[in-house]
Short mmCIF file of the N, C-alpha and C atoms (twelve columns), coordinates in Angstrom:
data_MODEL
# 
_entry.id   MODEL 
# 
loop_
_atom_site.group_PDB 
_atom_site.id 
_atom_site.type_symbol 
_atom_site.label_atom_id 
_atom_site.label_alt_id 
_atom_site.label_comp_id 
_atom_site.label_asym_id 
_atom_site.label_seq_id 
_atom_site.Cartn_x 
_atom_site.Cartn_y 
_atom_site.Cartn_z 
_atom_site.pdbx_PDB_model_num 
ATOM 1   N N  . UNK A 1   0.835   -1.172  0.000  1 
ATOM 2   C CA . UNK A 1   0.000   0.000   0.000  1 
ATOM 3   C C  . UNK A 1   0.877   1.231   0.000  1 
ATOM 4   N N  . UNK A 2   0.490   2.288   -0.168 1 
ATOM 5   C CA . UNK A 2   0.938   3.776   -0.769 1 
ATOM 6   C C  . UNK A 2   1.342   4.694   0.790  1 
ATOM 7   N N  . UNK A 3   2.758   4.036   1.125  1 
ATOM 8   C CA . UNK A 3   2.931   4.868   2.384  1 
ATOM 9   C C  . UNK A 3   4.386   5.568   1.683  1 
ATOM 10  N N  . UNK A 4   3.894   7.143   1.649  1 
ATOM 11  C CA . UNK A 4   5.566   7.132   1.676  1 
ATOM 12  C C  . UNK A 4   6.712   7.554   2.542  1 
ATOM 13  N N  . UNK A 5   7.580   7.684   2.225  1 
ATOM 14  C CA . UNK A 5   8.764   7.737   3.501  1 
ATOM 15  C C  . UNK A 5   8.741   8.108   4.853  1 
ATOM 16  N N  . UNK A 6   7.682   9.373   4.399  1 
ATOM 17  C CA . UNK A 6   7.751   10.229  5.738  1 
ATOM 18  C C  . UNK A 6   6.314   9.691   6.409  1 
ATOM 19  N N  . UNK A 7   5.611   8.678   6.174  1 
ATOM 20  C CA . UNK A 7   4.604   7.931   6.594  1 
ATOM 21  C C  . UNK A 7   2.626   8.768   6.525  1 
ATOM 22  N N  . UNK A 8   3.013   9.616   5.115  1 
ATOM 23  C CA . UNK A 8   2.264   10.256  4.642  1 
ATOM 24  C C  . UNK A 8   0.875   9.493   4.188  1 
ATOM 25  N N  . UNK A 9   -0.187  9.747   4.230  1 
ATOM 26  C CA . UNK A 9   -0.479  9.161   2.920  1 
ATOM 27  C C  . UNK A 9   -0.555  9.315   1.817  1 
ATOM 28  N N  . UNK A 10  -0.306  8.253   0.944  1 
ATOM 29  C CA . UNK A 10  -0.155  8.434   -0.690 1 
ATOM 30  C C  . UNK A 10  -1.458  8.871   -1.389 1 
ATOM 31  N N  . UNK A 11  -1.415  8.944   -2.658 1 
ATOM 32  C CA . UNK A 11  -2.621  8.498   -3.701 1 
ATOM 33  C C  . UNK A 11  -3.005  7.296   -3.624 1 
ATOM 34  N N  . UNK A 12  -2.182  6.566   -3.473 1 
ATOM 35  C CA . UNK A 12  -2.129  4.908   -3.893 1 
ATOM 36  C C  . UNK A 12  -3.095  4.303   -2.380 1 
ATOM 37  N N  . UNK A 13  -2.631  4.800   -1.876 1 
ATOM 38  C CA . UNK A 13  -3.479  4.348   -0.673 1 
ATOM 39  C C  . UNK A 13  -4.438  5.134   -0.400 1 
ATOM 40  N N  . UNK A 14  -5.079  5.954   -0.922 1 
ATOM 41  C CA . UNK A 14  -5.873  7.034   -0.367 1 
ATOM 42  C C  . UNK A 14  -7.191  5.839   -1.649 1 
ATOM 43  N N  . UNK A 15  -7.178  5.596   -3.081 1 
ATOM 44  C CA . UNK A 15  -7.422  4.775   -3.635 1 
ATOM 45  C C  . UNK A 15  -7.394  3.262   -2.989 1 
ATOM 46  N N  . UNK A 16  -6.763  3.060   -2.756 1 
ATOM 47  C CA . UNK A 16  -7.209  1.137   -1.971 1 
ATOM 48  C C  . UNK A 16  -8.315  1.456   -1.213 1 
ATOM 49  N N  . UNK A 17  -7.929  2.983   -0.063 1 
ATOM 50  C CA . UNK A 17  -8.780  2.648   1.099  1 
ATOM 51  C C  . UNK A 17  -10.606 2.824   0.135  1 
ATOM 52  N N  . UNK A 18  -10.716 3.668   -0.617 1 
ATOM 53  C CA . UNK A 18  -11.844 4.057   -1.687 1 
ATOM 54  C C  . UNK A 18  -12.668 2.801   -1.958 1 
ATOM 55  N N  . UNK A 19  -11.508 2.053   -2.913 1 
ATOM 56  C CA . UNK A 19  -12.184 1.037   -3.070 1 
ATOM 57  C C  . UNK A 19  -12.522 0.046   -2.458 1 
ATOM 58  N N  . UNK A 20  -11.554 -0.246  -0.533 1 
ATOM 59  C CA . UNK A 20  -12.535 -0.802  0.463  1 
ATOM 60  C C  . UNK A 20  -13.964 -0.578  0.366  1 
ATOM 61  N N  . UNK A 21  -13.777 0.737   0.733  1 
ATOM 62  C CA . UNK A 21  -15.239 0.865   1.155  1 
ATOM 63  C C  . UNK A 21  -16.503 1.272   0.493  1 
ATOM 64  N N  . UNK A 22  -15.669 1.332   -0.812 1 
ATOM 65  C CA . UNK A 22  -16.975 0.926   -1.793 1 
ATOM 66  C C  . UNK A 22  -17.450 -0.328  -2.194 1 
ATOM 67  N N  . UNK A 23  -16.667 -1.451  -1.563 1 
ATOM 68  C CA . UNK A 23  -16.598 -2.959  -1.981 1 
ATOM 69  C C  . UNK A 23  -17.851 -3.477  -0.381 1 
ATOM 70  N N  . UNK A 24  -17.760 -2.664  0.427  1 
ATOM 71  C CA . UNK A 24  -18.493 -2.865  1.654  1 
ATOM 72  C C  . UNK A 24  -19.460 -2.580  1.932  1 
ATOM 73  N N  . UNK A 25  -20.047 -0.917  0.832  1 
ATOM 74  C CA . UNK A 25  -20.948 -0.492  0.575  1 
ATOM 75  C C  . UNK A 25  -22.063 -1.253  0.177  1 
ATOM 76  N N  . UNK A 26  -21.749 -2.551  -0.996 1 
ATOM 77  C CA . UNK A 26  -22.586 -3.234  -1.429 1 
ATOM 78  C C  . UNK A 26  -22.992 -4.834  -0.936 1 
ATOM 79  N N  . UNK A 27  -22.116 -4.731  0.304  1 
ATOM 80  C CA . UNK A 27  -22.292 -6.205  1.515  1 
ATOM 81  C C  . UNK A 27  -23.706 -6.645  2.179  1 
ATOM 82  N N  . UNK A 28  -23.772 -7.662  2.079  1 
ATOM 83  C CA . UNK A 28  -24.909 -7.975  3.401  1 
ATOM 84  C C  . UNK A 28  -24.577 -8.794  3.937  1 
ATOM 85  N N  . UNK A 29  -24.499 -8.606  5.150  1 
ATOM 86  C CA . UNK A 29  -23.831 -9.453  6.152  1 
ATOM 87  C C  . UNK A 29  -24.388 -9.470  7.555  1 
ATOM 88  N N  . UNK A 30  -24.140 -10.579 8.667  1 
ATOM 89  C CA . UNK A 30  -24.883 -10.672 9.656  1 
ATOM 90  C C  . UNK A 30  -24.713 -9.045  10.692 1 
ATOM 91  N N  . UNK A 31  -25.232 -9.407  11.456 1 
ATOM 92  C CA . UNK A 31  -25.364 -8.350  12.277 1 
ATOM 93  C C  . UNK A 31  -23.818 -8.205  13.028 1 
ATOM 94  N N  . UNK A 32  -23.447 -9.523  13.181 1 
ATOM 95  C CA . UNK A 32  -22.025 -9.157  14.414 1 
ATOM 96  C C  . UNK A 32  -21.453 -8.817  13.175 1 
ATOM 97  N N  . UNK A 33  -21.047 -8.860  12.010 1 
ATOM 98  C CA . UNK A 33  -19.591 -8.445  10.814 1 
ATOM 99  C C  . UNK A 33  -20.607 -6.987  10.583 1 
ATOM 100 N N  . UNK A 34  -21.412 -6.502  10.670 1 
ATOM 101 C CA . UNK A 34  -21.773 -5.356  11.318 1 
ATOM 102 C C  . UNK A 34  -21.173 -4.408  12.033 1 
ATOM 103 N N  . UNK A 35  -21.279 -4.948  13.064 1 
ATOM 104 C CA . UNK A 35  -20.544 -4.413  14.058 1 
ATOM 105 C C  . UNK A 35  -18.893 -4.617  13.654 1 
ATOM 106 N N  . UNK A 36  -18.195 -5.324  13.491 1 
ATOM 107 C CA . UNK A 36  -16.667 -4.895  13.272 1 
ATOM 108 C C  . UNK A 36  -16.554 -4.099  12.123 1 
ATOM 109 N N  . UNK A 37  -17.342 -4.439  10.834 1 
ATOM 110 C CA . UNK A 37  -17.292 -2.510  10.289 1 
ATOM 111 C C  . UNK A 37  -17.766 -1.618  10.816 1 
ATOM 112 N N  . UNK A 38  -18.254 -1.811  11.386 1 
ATOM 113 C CA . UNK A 38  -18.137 0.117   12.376 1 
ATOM 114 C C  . UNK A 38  -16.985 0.119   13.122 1 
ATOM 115 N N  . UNK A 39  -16.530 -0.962  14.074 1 
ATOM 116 C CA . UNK A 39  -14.751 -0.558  13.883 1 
ATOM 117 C C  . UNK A 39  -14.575 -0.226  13.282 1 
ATOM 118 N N  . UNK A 40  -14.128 -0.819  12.717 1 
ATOM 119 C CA . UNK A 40  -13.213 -0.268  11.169 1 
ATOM 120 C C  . UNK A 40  -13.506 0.782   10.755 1 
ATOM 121 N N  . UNK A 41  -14.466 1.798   10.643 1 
ATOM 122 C CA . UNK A 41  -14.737 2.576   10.284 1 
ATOM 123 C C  . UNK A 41  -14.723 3.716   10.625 1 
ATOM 124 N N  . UNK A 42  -14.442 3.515   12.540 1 
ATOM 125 C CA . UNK A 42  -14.051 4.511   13.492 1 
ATOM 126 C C  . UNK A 42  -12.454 4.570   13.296 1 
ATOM 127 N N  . UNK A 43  -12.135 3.259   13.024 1 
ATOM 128 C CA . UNK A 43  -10.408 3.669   13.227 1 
ATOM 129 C C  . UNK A 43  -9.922  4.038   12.181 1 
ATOM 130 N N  . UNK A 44  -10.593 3.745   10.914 1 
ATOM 131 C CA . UNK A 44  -10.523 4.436   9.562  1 
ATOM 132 C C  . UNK A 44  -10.834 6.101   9.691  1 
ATOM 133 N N  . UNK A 45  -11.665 6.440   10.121 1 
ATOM 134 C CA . UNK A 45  -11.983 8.009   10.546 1 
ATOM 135 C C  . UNK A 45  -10.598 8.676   11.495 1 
ATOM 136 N N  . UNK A 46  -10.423 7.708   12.396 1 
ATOM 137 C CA . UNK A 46  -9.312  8.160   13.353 1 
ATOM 138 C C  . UNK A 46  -8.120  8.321   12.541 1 
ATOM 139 N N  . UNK A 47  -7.576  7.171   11.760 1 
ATOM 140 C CA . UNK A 47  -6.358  7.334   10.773 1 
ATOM 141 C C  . UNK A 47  -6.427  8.633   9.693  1 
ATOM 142 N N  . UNK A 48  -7.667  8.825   9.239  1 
ATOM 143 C CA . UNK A 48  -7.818  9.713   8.173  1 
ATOM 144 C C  . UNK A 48  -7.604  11.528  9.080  1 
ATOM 145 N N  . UNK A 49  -8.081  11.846  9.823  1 
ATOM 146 C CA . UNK A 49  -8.187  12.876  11.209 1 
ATOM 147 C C  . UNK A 49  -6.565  12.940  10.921 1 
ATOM 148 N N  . UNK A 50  -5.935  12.213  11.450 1 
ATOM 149 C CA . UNK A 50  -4.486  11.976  12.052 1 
ATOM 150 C C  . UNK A 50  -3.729  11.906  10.963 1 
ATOM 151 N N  . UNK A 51  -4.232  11.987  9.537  1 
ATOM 152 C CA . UNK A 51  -2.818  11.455  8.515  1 
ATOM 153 C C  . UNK A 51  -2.020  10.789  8.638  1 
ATOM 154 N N  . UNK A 52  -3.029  9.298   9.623  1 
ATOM 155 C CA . UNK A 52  -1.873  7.716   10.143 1 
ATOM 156 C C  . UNK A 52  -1.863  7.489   8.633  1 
ATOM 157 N N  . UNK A 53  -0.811  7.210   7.926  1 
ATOM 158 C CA . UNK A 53  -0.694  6.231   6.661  1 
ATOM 159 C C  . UNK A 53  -0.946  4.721   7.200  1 
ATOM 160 N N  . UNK A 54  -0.147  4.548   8.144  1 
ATOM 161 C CA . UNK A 54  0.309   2.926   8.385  1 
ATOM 162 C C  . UNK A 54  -0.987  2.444   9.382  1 
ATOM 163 N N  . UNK A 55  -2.062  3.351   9.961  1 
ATOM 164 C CA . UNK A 55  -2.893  2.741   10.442 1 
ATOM 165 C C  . UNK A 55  -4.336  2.809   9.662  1 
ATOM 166 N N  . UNK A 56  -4.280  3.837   8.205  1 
ATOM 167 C CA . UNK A 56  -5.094  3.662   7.745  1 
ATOM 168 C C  . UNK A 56  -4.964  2.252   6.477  1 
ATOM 169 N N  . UNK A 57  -3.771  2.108   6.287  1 
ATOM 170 C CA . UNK A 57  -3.095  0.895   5.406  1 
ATOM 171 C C  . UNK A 57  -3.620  -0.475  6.312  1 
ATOM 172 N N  . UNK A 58  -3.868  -0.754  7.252  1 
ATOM 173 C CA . UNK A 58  -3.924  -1.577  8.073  1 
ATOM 174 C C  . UNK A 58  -5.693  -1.670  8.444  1 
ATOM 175 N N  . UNK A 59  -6.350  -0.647  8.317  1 
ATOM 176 C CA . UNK A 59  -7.622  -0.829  8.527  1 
ATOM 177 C C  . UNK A 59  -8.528  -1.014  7.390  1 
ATOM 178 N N  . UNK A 60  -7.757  -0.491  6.125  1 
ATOM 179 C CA . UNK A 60  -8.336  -1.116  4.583  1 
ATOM 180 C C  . UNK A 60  -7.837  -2.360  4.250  1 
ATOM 181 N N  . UNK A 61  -6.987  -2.791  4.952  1 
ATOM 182 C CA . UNK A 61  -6.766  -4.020  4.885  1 
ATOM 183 C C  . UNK A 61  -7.821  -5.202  5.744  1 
ATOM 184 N N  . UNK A 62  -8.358  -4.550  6.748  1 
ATOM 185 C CA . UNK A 62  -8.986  -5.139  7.423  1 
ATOM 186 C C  . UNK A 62  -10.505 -4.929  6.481  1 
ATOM 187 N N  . UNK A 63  -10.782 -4.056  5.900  1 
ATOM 188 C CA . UNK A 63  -12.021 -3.592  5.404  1 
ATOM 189 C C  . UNK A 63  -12.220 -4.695  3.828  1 
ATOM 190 N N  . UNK A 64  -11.064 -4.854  3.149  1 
ATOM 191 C CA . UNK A 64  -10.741 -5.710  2.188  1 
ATOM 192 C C  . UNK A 64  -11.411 -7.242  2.523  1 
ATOM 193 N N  . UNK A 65  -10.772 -7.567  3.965  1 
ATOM 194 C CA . UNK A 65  -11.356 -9.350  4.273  1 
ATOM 195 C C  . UNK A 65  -13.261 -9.197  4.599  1 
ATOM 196 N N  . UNK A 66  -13.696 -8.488  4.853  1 
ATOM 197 C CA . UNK A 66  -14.720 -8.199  5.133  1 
ATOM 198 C C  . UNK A 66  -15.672 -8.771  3.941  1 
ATOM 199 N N  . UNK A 67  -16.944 -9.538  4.448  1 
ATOM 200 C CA . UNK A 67  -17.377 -10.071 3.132  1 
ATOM 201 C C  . UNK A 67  -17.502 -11.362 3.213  1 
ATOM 202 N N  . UNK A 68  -17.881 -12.609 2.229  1 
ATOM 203 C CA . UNK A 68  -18.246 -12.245 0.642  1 
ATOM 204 C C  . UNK A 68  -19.208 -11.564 0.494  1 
ATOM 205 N N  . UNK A 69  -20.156 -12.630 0.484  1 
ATOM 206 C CA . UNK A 69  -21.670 -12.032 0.323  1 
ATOM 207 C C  . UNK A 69  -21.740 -10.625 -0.712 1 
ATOM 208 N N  . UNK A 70  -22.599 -10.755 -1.614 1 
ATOM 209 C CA . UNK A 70  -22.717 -10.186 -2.447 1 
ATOM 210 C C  . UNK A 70  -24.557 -9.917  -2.738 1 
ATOM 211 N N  . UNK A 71  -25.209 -10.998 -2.001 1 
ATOM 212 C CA . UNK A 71  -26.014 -11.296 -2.661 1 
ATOM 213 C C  . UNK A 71  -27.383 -10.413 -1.733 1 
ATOM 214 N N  . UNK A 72  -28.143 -9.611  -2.519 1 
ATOM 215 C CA . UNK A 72  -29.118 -9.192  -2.148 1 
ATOM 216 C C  . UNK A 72  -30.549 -9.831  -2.172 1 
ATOM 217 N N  . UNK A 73  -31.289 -9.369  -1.063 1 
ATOM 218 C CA . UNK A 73  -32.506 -9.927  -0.885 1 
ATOM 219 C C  . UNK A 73  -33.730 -8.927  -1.347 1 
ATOM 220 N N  . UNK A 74  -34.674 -9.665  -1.838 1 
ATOM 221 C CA . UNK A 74  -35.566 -8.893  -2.516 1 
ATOM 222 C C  . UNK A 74  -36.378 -7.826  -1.229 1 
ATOM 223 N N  . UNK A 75  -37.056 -6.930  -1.128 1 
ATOM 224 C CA . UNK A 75  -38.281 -6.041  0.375  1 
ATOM 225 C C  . UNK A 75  -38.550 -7.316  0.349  1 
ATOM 226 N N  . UNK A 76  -39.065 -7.611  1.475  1 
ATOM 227 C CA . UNK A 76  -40.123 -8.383  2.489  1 
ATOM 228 C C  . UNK A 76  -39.548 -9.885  2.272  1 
ATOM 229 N N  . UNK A 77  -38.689 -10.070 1.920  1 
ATOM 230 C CA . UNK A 77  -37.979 -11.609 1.706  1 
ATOM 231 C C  . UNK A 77  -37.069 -12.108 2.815  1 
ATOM 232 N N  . UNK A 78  -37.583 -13.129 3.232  1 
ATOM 233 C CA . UNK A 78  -36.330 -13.854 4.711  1 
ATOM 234 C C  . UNK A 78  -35.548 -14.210 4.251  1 
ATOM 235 N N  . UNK A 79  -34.392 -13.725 4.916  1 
ATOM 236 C CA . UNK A 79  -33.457 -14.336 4.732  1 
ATOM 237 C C  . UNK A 79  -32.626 -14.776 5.722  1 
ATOM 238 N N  . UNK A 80  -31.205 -15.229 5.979  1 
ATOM 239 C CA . UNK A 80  -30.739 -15.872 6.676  1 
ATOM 240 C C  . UNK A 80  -30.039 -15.384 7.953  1 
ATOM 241 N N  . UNK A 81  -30.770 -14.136 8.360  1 
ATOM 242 C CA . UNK A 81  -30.159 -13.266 9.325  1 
ATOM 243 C C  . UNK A 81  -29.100 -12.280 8.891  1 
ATOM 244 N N  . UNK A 82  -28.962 -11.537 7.202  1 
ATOM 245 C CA . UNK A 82  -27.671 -10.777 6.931  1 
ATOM 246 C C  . UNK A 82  -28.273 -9.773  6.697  1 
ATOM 247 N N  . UNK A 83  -28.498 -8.475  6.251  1 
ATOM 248 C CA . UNK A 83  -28.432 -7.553  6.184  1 
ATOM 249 C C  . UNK A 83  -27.599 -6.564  5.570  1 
ATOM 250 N N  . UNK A 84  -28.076 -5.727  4.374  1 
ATOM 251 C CA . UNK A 84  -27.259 -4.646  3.856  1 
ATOM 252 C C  . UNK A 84  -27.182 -3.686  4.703  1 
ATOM 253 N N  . UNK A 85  -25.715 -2.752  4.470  1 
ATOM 254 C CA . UNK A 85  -25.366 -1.813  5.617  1 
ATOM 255 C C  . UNK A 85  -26.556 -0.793  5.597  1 
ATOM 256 N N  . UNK A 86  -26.925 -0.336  6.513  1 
ATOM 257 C CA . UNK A 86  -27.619 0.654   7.347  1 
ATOM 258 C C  . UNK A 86  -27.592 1.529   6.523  1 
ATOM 259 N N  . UNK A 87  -28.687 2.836   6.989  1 
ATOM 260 C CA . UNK A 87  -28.265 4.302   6.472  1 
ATOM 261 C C  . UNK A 87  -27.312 4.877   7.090  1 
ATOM 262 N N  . UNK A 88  -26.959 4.827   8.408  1 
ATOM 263 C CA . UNK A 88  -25.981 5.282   9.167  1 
ATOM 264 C C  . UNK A 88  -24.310 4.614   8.632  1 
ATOM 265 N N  . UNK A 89  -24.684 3.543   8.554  1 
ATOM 266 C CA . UNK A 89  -23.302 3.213   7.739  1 
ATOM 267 C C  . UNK A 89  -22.969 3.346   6.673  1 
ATOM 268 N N  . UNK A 90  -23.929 3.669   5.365  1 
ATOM 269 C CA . UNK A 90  -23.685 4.247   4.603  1 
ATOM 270 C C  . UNK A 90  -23.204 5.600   4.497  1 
ATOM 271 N N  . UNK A 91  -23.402 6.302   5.530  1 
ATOM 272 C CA . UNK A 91  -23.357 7.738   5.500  1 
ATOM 273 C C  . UNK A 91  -22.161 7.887   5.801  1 
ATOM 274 N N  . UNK A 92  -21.573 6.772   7.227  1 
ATOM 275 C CA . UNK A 92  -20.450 7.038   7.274  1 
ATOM 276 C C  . UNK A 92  -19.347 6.790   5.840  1 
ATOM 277 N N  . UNK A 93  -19.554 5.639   5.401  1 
ATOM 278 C CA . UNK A 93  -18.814 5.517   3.859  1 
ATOM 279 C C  . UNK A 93  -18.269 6.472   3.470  1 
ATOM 280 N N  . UNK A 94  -19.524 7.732   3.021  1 
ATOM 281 C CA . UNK A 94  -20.094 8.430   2.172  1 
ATOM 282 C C  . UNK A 94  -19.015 9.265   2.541  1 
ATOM 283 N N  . UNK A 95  -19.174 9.622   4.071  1 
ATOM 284 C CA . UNK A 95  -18.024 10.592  4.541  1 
ATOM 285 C C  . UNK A 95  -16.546 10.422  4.708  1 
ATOM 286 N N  . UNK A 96  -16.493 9.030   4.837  1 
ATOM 287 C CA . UNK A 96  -15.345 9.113   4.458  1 
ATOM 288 C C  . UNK A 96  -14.464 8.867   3.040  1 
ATOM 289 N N  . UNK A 97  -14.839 8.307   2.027  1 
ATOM 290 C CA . UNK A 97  -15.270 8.686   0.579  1 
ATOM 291 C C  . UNK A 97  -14.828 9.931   0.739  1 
ATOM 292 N N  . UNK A 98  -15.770 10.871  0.670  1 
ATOM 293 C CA . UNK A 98  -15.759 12.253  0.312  1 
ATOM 294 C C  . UNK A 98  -14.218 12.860  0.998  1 
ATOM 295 N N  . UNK A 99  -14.236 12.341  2.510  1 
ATOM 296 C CA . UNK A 99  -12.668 13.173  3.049  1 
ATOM 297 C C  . UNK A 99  -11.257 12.679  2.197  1 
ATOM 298 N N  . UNK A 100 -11.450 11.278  1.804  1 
ATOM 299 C CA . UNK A 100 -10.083 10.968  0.915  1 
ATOM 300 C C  . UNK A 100 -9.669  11.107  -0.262 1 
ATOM 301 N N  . UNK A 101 -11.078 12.022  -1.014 1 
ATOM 302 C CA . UNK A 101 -11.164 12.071  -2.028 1 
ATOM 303 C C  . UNK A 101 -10.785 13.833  -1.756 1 
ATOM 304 N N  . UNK A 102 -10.990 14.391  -1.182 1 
ATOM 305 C CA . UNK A 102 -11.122 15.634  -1.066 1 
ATOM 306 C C  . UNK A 102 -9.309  16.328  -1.093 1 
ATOM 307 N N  . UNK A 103 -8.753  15.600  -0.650 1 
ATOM 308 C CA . UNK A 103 -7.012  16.051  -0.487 1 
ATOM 309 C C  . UNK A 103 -6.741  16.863  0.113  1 
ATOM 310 N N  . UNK A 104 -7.829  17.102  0.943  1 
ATOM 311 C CA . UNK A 104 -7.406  18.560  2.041  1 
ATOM 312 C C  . UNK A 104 -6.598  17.983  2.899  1 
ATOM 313 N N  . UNK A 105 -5.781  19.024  3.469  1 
ATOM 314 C CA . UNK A 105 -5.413  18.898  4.764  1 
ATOM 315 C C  . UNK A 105 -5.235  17.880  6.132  1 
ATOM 316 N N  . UNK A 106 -4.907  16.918  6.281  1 
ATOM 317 C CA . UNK A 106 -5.155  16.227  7.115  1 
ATOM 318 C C  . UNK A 106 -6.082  17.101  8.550  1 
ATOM 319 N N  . UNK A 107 -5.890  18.079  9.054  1 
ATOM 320 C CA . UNK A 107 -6.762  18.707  9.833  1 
ATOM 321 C C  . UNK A 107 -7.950  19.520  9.505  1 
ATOM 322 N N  . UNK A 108 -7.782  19.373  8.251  1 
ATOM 323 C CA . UNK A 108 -9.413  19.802  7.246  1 
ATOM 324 C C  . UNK A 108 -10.171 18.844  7.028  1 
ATOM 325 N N  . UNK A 109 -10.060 17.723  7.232  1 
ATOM 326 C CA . UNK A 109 -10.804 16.537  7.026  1 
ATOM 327 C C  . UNK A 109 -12.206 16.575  7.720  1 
ATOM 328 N N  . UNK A 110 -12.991 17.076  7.069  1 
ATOM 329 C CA . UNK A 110 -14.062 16.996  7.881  1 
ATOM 330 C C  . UNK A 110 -14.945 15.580  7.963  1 
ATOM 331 N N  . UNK A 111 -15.123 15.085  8.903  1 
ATOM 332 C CA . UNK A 111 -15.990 13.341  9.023  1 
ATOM 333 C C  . UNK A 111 -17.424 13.569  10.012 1 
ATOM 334 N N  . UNK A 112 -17.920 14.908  10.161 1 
ATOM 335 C CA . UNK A 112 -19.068 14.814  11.263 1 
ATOM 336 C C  . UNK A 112 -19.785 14.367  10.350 1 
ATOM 337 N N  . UNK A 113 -21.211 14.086  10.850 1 
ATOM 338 C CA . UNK A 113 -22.651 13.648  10.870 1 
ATOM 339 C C  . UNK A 113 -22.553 15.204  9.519  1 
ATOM 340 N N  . UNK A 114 -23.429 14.420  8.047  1 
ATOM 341 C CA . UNK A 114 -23.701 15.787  7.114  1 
ATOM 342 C C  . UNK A 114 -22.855 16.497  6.460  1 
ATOM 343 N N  . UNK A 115 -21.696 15.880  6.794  1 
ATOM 344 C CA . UNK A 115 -20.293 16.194  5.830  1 
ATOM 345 C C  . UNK A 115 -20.518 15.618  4.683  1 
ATOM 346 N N  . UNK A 116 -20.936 15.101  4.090  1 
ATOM 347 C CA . UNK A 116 -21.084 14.592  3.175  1 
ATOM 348 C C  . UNK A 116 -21.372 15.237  1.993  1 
ATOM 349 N N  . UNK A 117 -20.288 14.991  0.770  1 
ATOM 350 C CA . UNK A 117 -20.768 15.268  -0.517 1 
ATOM 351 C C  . UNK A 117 -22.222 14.706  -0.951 1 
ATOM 352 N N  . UNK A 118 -22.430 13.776  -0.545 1 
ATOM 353 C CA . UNK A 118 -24.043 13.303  -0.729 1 
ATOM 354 C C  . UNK A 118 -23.443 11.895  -2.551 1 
ATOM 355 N N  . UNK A 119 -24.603 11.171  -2.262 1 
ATOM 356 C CA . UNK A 119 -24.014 10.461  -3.712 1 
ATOM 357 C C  . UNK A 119 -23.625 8.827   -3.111 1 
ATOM 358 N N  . UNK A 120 -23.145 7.979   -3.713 1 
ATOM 359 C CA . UNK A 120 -22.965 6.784   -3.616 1 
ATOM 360 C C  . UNK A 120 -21.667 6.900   -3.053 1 
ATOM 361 N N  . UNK A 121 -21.086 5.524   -2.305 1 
ATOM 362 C CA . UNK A 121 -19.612 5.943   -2.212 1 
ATOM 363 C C  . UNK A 121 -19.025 5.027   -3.117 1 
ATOM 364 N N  . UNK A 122 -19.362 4.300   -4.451 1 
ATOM 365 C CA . UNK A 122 -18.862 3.876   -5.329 1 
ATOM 366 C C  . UNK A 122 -18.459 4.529   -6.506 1 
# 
């Protein structure tokens, strides 16, 4: 992944982490792998805040194993206890999407609630 010397982050990694979490965007999964992406998603926010390269390299890595499941369920159809992500977790995506895409500042990074460019995070 895209760390460079001075433990910056790259393009290259600012892209992996993107396409994590656009690969997660389209998951359904049980309720507990739920819950460890929202880890991930706090410490992904925390790395991005902080301009960690090596801890945001490490949490798209974690965001990468996340998965398979691909497969969506039709409204009102049972299924096997999985679930596509939330609105709240989408939003977070969304925001963070938008902060790595944005190239501001590591202390310009804005990630509150409504930061959001608005839009898919794919």
């Amino acid at each position: 992944m895209g760390v460079s010397e001075r433990g910056r982050v790259t393009a290259e990694l600012r892209a992996d982490a993107e396409a994590a979490l656009a690969g997660v965007a389209g998951l359904v999964l049980p309720r507990a792998d739920w819950t460890h992406v929202e880890r991930a998603l706090g410490a992904m926010e925390t790395a991005v805040r902080a301009g960690d390269a090596r801890a945001l390299g490490a949490v798209t890595g974690q965001l990468e194993l996340v998965g398979p499941s691909r497969v969506r369920l039709r409204a009102g159809e049972e299924g096997d206890g999985r679930e596509p992500a939330s609105p709240e977790i989408l939003d977070r995506l969304n925001r963070l999407v938008h902060a790595l895409r944005s190239g501001a500042d590591d202390d310009d990074l804005d990630l509150t609630e409504g930061a959001s460019a608005g839009g898919d995070p794919h």
